[in-house]
CSV table of C-alpha atoms in Angstrom, one decimal:
chain,number,residue,atom,x,y,z
F,1,MET,CA,0.0,0.0,0.0
F,2,GLN,CA,1.4,3.4,-1.1
F,3,ARG,CA,2.1,5.7,1.8
F,4,SER,CA,0.8,9.3,1.7
F,5,VAL,CA,3.2,12.2,1.8
F,6,VAL,CA,2.2,13.0,5.3
F,7,GLU,CA,2.7,9.4,6.4
F,8,LYS,CA,6.2,9.3,4.9
F,9,VAL,CA,7.2,12.6,6.5
F,10,CYS,CA,5.9,11.4,9.9
F,11,PHE,CA,7.6,8.1,9.5
F,12,PHE,CA,11.0,9.6,8.6
F,13,LEU,CA,10.8,12.2,11.5
F,14,ALA,CA,10.0,9.4,13.9
F,15,GLY,CA,13.1,7.6,12.7
F,16,TRP,CA,15.1,10.8,13.4
F,17,ALA,CA,13.8,10.9,17.0
F,18,VAL,CA,15.0,7.4,17.5
F,19,LEU,CA,18.5,8.3,16.2
F,20,GLN,CA,18.8,11.0,18.9
F,21,THR,CA,18.9,8.3,21.6
F,22,CYS,CA,21.9,6.5,20.1
F,23,PRO,CA,25.2,6.4,22.1
F,24,ALA,CA,28.1,8.7,21.6
F,25,GLY,CA,29.4,9.0,18.0
F,26,ASP,CA,27.8,9.8,14.7
F,27,PRO,CA,25.0,7.4,13.9
F,28,LEU,CA,25.1,5.4,10.7
F,29,ILE,CA,22.0,4.9,8.6
F,30,GLU,CA,21.0,3.4,5.3
F,31,VAL,CA,18.5,5.1,3.0
F,32,HIS,CA,16.9,3.7,-0.1
F,33,ILE,CA,15.7,6.3,-2.5
F,34,GLU,CA,14.7,6.1,-6.2
F,35,GLY,CA,16.6,2.8,-6.6
F,36,ARG,CA,19.7,4.0,-4.9
F,37,ARG,CA,21.1,2.9,-1.6
F,38,ILE,CA,22.9,5.6,0.4
F,39,GLU,CA,24.8,5.0,3.6
F,40,GLY,CA,25.9,7.9,5.8
F,41,THR,CA,25.4,10.0,8.9
F,42,PRO,CA,22.7,12.7,9.1
F,43,LEU,CA,23.9,16.3,9.3
F,44,ASP,CA,20.5,18.0,9.1
F,45,TRP,CA,17.0,16.6,9.3
F,46,SER,CA,13.7,18.4,8.6
F,47,PRO,CA,10.4,17.7,6.9
F,48,ARG,CA,11.7,19.3,3.7
F,49,ARG,CA,15.3,18.0,3.5
F,50,VAL,CA,17.6,15.5,5.0
F,51,THR,CA,21.3,16.0,4.5
F,52,LEU,CA,23.6,12.9,4.8
F,53,LEU,CA,27.4,12.8,4.8
F,54,THR,CA,28.7,9.6,3.2
F,55,PRO,CA,31.9,7.8,4.2
F,56,GLY,CA,33.5,9.1,1.1
F,57,GLY,CA,32.8,12.7,2.1
F,58,VAL,CA,29.9,13.3,-0.3
F,59,ARG,CA,27.0,15.4,0.9
F,60,GLU,CA,23.6,14.0,-0.1
F,61,ASP,CA,20.5,16.1,0.1
F,62,ILE,CA,17.4,14.0,0.2
F,63,SER,CA,13.6,14.8,0.1
F,64,PRO,CA,12.0,12.8,2.9
F,65,VAL,CA,8.9,12.1,0.7
F,66,ALA,CA,11.1,10.3,-1.8
F,67,VAL,CA,12.5,7.8,0.7
F,68,GLU,CA,11.4,4.3,0.2
F,69,ARG,CA,12.8,2.9,3.4
F,70,PHE,CA,15.6,3.5,5.9
F,71,ARG,CA,17.2,1.9,8.9
F,72,GLN,CA,19.9,2.4,11.4
F,73,LEU,CA,23.0,0.3,11.0
F,74,ASN,CA,25.2,-1.2,13.6
F,75,GLY,CA,28.3,0.8,14.6
F,76,ILE,CA,29.0,4.5,14.1
F,77,PHE,CA,30.0,6.5,11.1
F,78,ALA,CA,33.6,6.4,9.9
F,79,PRO,CA,35.2,8.0,6.9
F,80,CYS,CA,36.4,5.5,4.2
F,81,SER,CA,40.2,4.9,3.9
F,82,GLN,CA,42.2,6.0,0.9
F,83,ARG,CA,42.3,2.4,-0.3
F,84,GLN,CA,38.5,2.1,-0.2
F,85,ALA,CA,38.2,5.5,-2.0
F,86,ARG,CA,40.6,4.3,-4.6
F,87,ARG,CA,38.6,1.2,-5.3
F,88,GLN,CA,35.4,3.3,-5.5
F,89,VAL,CA,36.8,5.9,-8.1
F,90,ARG,CA,38.3,3.1,-10.2
F,91,SER,CA,34.9,1.5,-10.4
F,92,GLU,CA,33.2,4.8,-11.1
F,93,PHE,CA,35.5,6.0,-13.9
F,94,GLY,CA,36.4,2.7,-15.5
F,95,PRO,CA,39.4,1.5,-17.6
F,96,ALA,CA,39.8,4.8,-19.5
F,97,PHE,CA,41.2,6.4,-16.3
F,98,SER,CA,44.1,5.7,-14.0
F,99,VAL,CA,44.1,6.5,-10.3
F,100,THR,CA,47.4,7.7,-8.8
F,101,ALA,CA,47.7,7.9,-5.1
F,102,THR,CA,50.0,10.4,-3.4
F,103,GLU,CA,50.5,10.9,0.3
F,104,HIS,CA,47.3,12.9,0.7
F,105,TYR,CA,45.5,12.8,-2.7
F,106,LEU,CA,43.9,10.5,-5.2
F,107,VAL,CA,44.3,11.8,-8.7
F,108,VAL,CA,42.0,10.3,-11.3
F,109,HIS,CA,43.4,11.1,-14.8
F,110,PRO,CA,43.2,9.8,-18.3
F,111,ARG,CA,45.1,6.5,-18.7
F,112,ASP,CA,47.2,7.8,-21.6
F,113,SER,CA,48.6,10.6,-19.4
F,114,ARG,CA,51.1,10.5,-16.6
F,115,ASP,CA,50.4,12.2,-13.3
F,116,LEU,CA,51.5,15.8,-13.6
F,117,TRP,CA,49.1,17.0,-10.8
F,118,GLY,CA,50.1,15.0,-7.7
F,119,PRO,CA,53.4,16.8,-7.0
F,120,HIS,CA,51.7,20.2,-7.3
F,121,LEU,CA,48.9,19.1,-4.9
F,122,GLU,CA,51.4,17.9,-2.3
F,123,THR,CA,53.3,21.2,-2.5
F,124,LEU,CA,50.1,23.1,-2.0
F,125,TYR,CA,49.3,20.9,0.9
F,126,ARG,CA,52.6,21.8,2.6
F,127,ASP,CA,52.2,25.5,1.8
F,128,PHE,CA,48.7,25.6,3.2
F,129,HIS,CA,49.5,23.8,6.4
F,130,GLY,CA,52.8,25.7,6.7
F,131,PHE,CA,51.0,29.1,6.5
F,132,PHE,CA,48.7,28.3,9.4
F,133,ARG,CA,51.4,26.6,11.4
F,134,HIS,CA,53.6,29.7,11.0
F,135,HIS,CA,50.9,31.8,12.4
F,136,ALA,CA,50.1,29.4,15.3
F,137,CYS,CA,46.7,28.6,14.0
F,138,SER,CA,45.6,25.0,14.4
F,139,VAL,CA,43.6,23.3,11.6
F,140,GLU,CA,41.5,20.2,11.8
F,141,LYS,CA,42.8,16.9,10.4
F,142,VAL,CA,41.5,16.0,7.0
F,143,ARG,CA,38.9,13.3,7.5
F,144,PHE,CA,38.1,12.2,4.0
F,145,PRO,CA,40.2,11.2,1.0
F,146,LEU,CA,41.1,14.3,-1.1
F,147,VAL,CA,40.0,13.4,-4.7
F,148,VAL,CA,41.0,15.3,-7.8
F,149,ILE,CA,39.4,14.4,-11.2
F,150,VAL,CA,41.3,15.3,-14.3
F,151,LEU,CA,39.1,15.1,-17.4
F,152,PRO,CA,40.4,14.6,-20.9
F,153,SER,CA,39.3,18.0,-22.3
F,154,ARG,CA,37.9,21.3,-21.4
F,155,ASP,CA,34.6,20.4,-23.1
F,156,ASP,CA,34.4,17.4,-20.7
F,157,LEU,CA,34.9,19.8,-17.8
F,158,LEU,CA,32.2,22.2,-19.0
F,159,ARG,CA,29.7,19.2,-19.4
F,160,SER,CA,30.6,18.0,-15.9
F,161,ALA,CA,30.0,21.5,-14.5
F,162,THR,CA,26.7,21.8,-16.2
F,163,ARG,CA,25.6,18.4,-14.9
F,164,GLY,CA,26.5,19.5,-11.4
F,165,GLY,CA,24.4,22.6,-11.7
F,166,ARG,CA,27.3,25.0,-12.1
F,167,SER,CA,27.5,27.9,-14.6
F,168,ALA,CA,29.8,26.7,-17.3
F,169,SER,CA,31.4,30.1,-18.2
F,170,ALA,CA,33.9,30.6,-21.0
F,171,ARG,CA,36.5,31.2,-18.3
F,172,LEU,CA,36.0,28.0,-16.3
F,173,ALA,CA,39.3,26.1,-16.0
F,174,GLY,CA,38.5,24.1,-12.9
F,175,TYR,CA,36.3,24.0,-9.8
F,176,TYR,CA,36.0,22.5,-6.4
F,177,CYS,CA,32.6,21.0,-5.7
F,178,ASP,CA,31.7,21.2,-2.0
F,179,ARG,CA,28.9,18.6,-2.5
F,180,SER,CA,31.1,15.9,-3.9
F,181,ASN,CA,34.2,17.2,-2.1
F,182,ARG,CA,36.1,16.8,-5.3
F,183,ILE,CA,38.3,19.0,-7.5
F,184,TRP,CA,37.6,18.9,-11.3
F,185,VAL,CA,40.1,20.2,-13.8
F,186,HIS,CA,41.1,19.1,-17.4
F,187,THR,CA,44.3,18.0,-19.1
F,188,ALA,CA,46.6,20.6,-20.7
F,189,PRO,CA,49.4,20.1,-23.1
F,190,PRO,CA,52.5,19.8,-21.0
F,191,THR,CA,55.4,22.2,-21.4
F,192,ALA,CA,58.7,20.4,-21.4
F,193,GLY,CA,57.0,17.6,-19.5
F,194,ARG,CA,55.6,20.0,-16.9
F,195,LEU,CA,52.1,21.2,-16.1
F,196,PRO,CA,51.7,24.7,-17.7
F,197,LEU,CA,51.7,27.6,-15.2
F,198,ASP,CA,48.1,28.6,-15.9
F,199,ALA,CA,47.0,25.0,-15.2
F,200,THR,CA,49.2,25.0,-12.0
F,201,VAL,CA,47.6,28.2,-10.8
F,202,THR,CA,44.1,26.8,-11.3
F,203,LEU,CA,44.9,23.6,-9.6
F,204,ARG,CA,46.4,25.3,-6.6
F,205,HIS,CA,43.5,27.7,-6.3
F,206,GLU,CA,40.9,24.9,-6.3
F,207,ALA,CA,43.1,22.7,-4.0
F,208,ALA,CA,43.2,25.6,-1.5
F,209,HIS,CA,39.4,25.7,-1.5
F,210,GLN,CA,39.3,21.9,-0.9
F,211,LEU,CA,41.8,22.1,2.0
F,212,ALA,CA,40.1,25.1,3.6
F,213,PHE,CA,36.7,23.3,3.6
F,214,ASN,CA,38.3,20.0,4.8
F,215,THR,CA,40.4,21.5,7.7
F,216,GLY,CA,37.8,23.7,9.3
F,217,ILE,CA,39.2,26.9,8.0
F,218,HIS,CA,35.9,27.4,6.2
F,219,PRO,CA,32.7,25.7,7.2
F,220,ARG,CA,31.7,23.1,4.6
F,221,PHE,CA,28.1,23.0,5.9
F,222,GLY,CA,27.8,26.7,6.5
F,223,THR,CA,28.2,29.9,4.6
F,224,THR,CA,31.5,31.6,3.9
F,225,PRO,CA,31.5,35.1,2.4
F,226,LEU,CA,32.8,34.8,-1.2
F,227,TRP,CA,35.5,37.4,-0.8
F,228,VAL,CA,36.9,35.3,2.1
F,229,ALA,CA,36.8,32.0,0.3
F,230,GLU,CA,38.2,33.4,-3.0
F,231,GLY,CA,40.8,35.7,-1.4
F,232,LEU,CA,42.3,32.9,0.6
F,233,ALA,CA,42.4,30.6,-2.5
F,234,VAL,CA,44.2,33.3,-4.5
F,235,LEU,CA,46.8,33.7,-1.7
F,236,PHE,CA,48.0,30.2,-2.5
F,237,GLU,CA,47.8,30.3,-6.2
F,238,MET,CA,51.5,30.9,-7.0
F,239,PRO,CA,53.9,27.9,-6.4
F,240,SER,CA,56.0,30.1,-4.2
F,241,ALA,CA,57.5,29.3,-0.8
F,242,SER,CA,56.4,32.7,0.4
F,243,ALA,CA,52.8,31.5,1.1
F,244,ALA,CA,54.1,28.9,3.5
F,245,VAL,CA,55.7,31.4,5.8
F,246,GLY,CA,53.1,34.2,5.4
F,247,ALA,CA,55.6,36.5,3.6
F,248,GLU,CA,54.6,38.8,0.9
F,249,ALA,CA,55.1,37.4,-2.6
F,250,SER,CA,56.6,39.6,-5.2
F,251,PRO,CA,54.4,42.0,-7.2
F,252,THR,CA,55.3,40.0,-10.4
F,253,ASP,CA,54.0,36.8,-8.7
F,254,HIS,CA,50.7,38.6,-7.8
F,255,GLN,CA,50.2,40.0,-11.3
F,256,VAL,CA,50.9,36.6,-13.0
F,257,ALA,CA,48.6,34.7,-10.6
F,258,ASP,CA,45.7,37.1,-10.9
F,259,ARG,CA,45.9,37.2,-14.7
F,260,LEU,CA,46.3,33.5,-15.2
F,261,ALA,CA,43.6,32.2,-12.8
F,262,VAL,CA,40.3,32.4,-14.7
F,263,GLY,CA,41.4,35.5,-16.6
F,264,ARG,CA,41.0,38.0,-13.7
F,265,VAL,CA,42.3,41.5,-14.0
F,266,THR,CA,44.1,43.3,-11.2
F,267,ASP,CA,44.8,46.9,-12.1
F,268,LYS,CA,44.2,49.6,-9.4
F,269,LEU,CA,40.9,50.7,-10.9
F,270,SER,CA,39.3,47.3,-10.6
F,271,ARG,CA,40.7,46.9,-7.1
F,272,ARG,CA,39.0,50.1,-6.1
F,273,SER,CA,35.7,49.7,-7.9
F,274,ILE,CA,34.0,47.8,-5.0
F,275,GLY,CA,33.7,49.3,-1.6
F,276,LEU,CA,34.8,47.3,1.4
F,277,GLN,CA,31.4,47.6,3.0
F,278,SER,CA,29.9,46.0,-0.1
F,279,LEU,CA,32.2,43.0,0.2
F,280,ILE,CA,31.4,42.6,3.8
F,281,ASP,CA,27.6,42.8,3.4
F,282,HIS,CA,26.9,40.5,0.5
F,283,ASP,CA,28.2,38.4,-2.4
F,284,ARG,CA,26.3,40.2,-5.2
F,285,ASP,CA,29.4,41.8,-6.7
F,286,PHE,CA,30.6,38.4,-7.8
F,287,GLN,CA,27.7,38.3,-10.2
F,288,ARG,CA,27.7,42.0,-11.2
F,289,THR,CA,31.5,42.6,-11.7
F,290,PRO,CA,33.3,39.3,-11.2
F,291,ASP,CA,36.7,40.5,-12.4
F,292,ALA,CA,36.7,43.3,-9.9
F,293,ALA,CA,35.3,41.1,-7.1
F,294,TYR,CA,37.9,38.4,-7.5
F,295,SER,CA,40.9,40.8,-7.7
F,296,GLN,CA,39.6,43.0,-4.9
F,297,SER,CA,39.1,39.9,-2.7
F,298,ALA,CA,42.7,38.9,-3.4
F,299,SER,CA,44.0,42.4,-2.7
F,300,LEU,CA,42.0,42.7,0.6
F,301,THR,CA,43.2,39.3,1.8
F,302,ARG,CA,46.9,40.1,1.1
F,303,PHE,CA,46.5,43.4,3.0
F,304,LEU,CA,44.8,41.7,6.0
F,305,VAL,CA,47.5,39.0,6.1
F,306,ALA,CA,50.3,41.5,5.8
F,307,ARG,CA,49.0,44.0,8.4
F,308,HIS,CA,46.3,42.3,10.5
F,309,VAL,CA,47.0,38.6,10.4
F,310,VAL,CA,46.0,37.8,14.0
F,311,ARG,CA,42.6,39.6,13.5
F,312,TYR,CA,42.2,37.9,10.1
F,313,LEU,CA,42.7,34.4,11.5
F,314,ARG,CA,40.3,35.3,14.4
F,315,TYR,CA,37.7,36.3,11.8
F,316,LEU,CA,38.1,33.0,9.9
F,317,LYS,CA,37.4,31.2,13.2
F,318,CYS,CA,34.4,33.3,13.8
F,319,ILE,CA,32.9,32.4,10.5
F,320,ALA,CA,33.7,28.8,10.8
F,321,SER,CA,32.0,28.6,14.2
F,322,ARG,CA,28.6,29.6,12.9
F,323,PRO,CA,25.8,27.1,13.1
F,324,HIS,CA,25.6,24.6,10.1
F,325,PHE,CA,23.0,25.2,7.4
F,326,SER,CA,22.1,28.7,8.7
F,327,ARG,CA,21.6,31.8,6.7
F,328,TYR,CA,24.4,34.4,7.0
F,329,ARG,CA,22.4,37.7,6.9
F,330,THR,CA,24.0,41.1,6.3
F,331,THR,CA,23.6,42.2,9.9
F,332,ALA,CA,25.5,39.1,11.1
F,333,ARG,CA,28.2,39.5,8.4
F,334,ARG,CA,28.8,43.1,9.6
F,335,ALA,CA,28.8,42.1,13.3
F,336,ASP,CA,31.4,39.3,12.7
F,337,PHE,CA,33.7,41.5,10.6
F,338,GLU,CA,33.5,44.4,13.1
F,339,SER,CA,34.1,42.1,16.1
F,340,SER,CA,37.5,41.1,14.5
F,341,PHE,CA,38.6,44.4,12.8
F,342,GLY,CA,36.7,47.1,14.6
F,343,ALA,CA,33.7,49.2,13.7
F,344,ASP,CA,35.6,51.9,11.7
F,345,VAL,CA,35.4,50.2,8.3
F,346,ALA,CA,36.1,53.4,6.5
F,347,ARG,CA,39.4,53.8,8.3
F,348,LEU,CA,40.4,50.2,7.5
F,349,GLU,CA,39.5,50.8,3.8
F,350,THR,CA,41.7,53.9,3.7
F,351,SER,CA,44.6,51.9,5.2
F,352,TRP,CA,43.9,49.1,2.6
F,353,LYS,CA,44.0,51.6,-0.3
F,354,ALA,CA,47.3,53.1,1.0
F,355,HIS,CA,48.7,49.5,1.1
F,356,VAL,CA,47.7,48.9,-2.5
F,357,ASP,CA,49.3,52.2,-3.6
F,358,ALA,CA,52.5,51.3,-1.8
F,359,ASN,CA,52.5,47.8,-3.3
F,360,PRO,CA,51.4,48.1,-6.9
């Protein structure tokens, strides 16, 4: 007999109430929906949406009314191992792809190509952790395998982005998907057996996103202002040791990175075209004037790291501590920024512009 929508919702919510009584540790459940079997731990549960986290680190959003059945499994939730993840991606991508394991990453790449990506990823991993260690800022241990998918062509990348609900813009060179927790890039003709610089910059940018969302620097199940997320990723774009110790990279490094990564422009006019208050309050500038928004986010982040790094790191922790799946309204964004940097935003903006003029 077919359950009504109300009956299904009540049934599922009753199951959630049972899960609240389970012992310490994340409960493990099995859900059957539309012919699929999903195993994971619940992150958020309501009559409209249930969010599960799978052992592979994938976030699954489920409508309770579509659930055919579910049950609690024995034991508690545990992330899968790198070996388990490797078997899974091999099965998923088939014989046309190879899977290369490095110390911290699984790189899925076309079988007819050798792994040019793993060494850059490991360098970024060291730079990222070195930066926060240098500033005595602890980061969480990565729980899930870090998977990077290298597709055969840019057309394949654009199709993948479209299937995932992303805007496949003409500038797209790669992306980090927080839902799958994977990086997606495409192959590029090697230069003297090396990954070209523009591909390296893109890879490091997306890998910085992945690490930030997997180490607690950004909340993967919350909201991070776009200028914060993009500014931090740009900070690590150039394969330079300066990022690891928090030193200022050379102006040439900054110019090259900002021009190569998705074609952004970083002249002084674009850096000044968006007010600091606008970046703090909302993310709309990334739709209106993306070039200026990206470059200004990078400029602001470099300034804060150079002049106010303790406050900047405190601000990151403030954002990361917000409740999961909660809206980040303008009033809260302002309050969090001002609690870290002070209420005189105009004065801070003046100092930022002076820093830009002194470091063209």
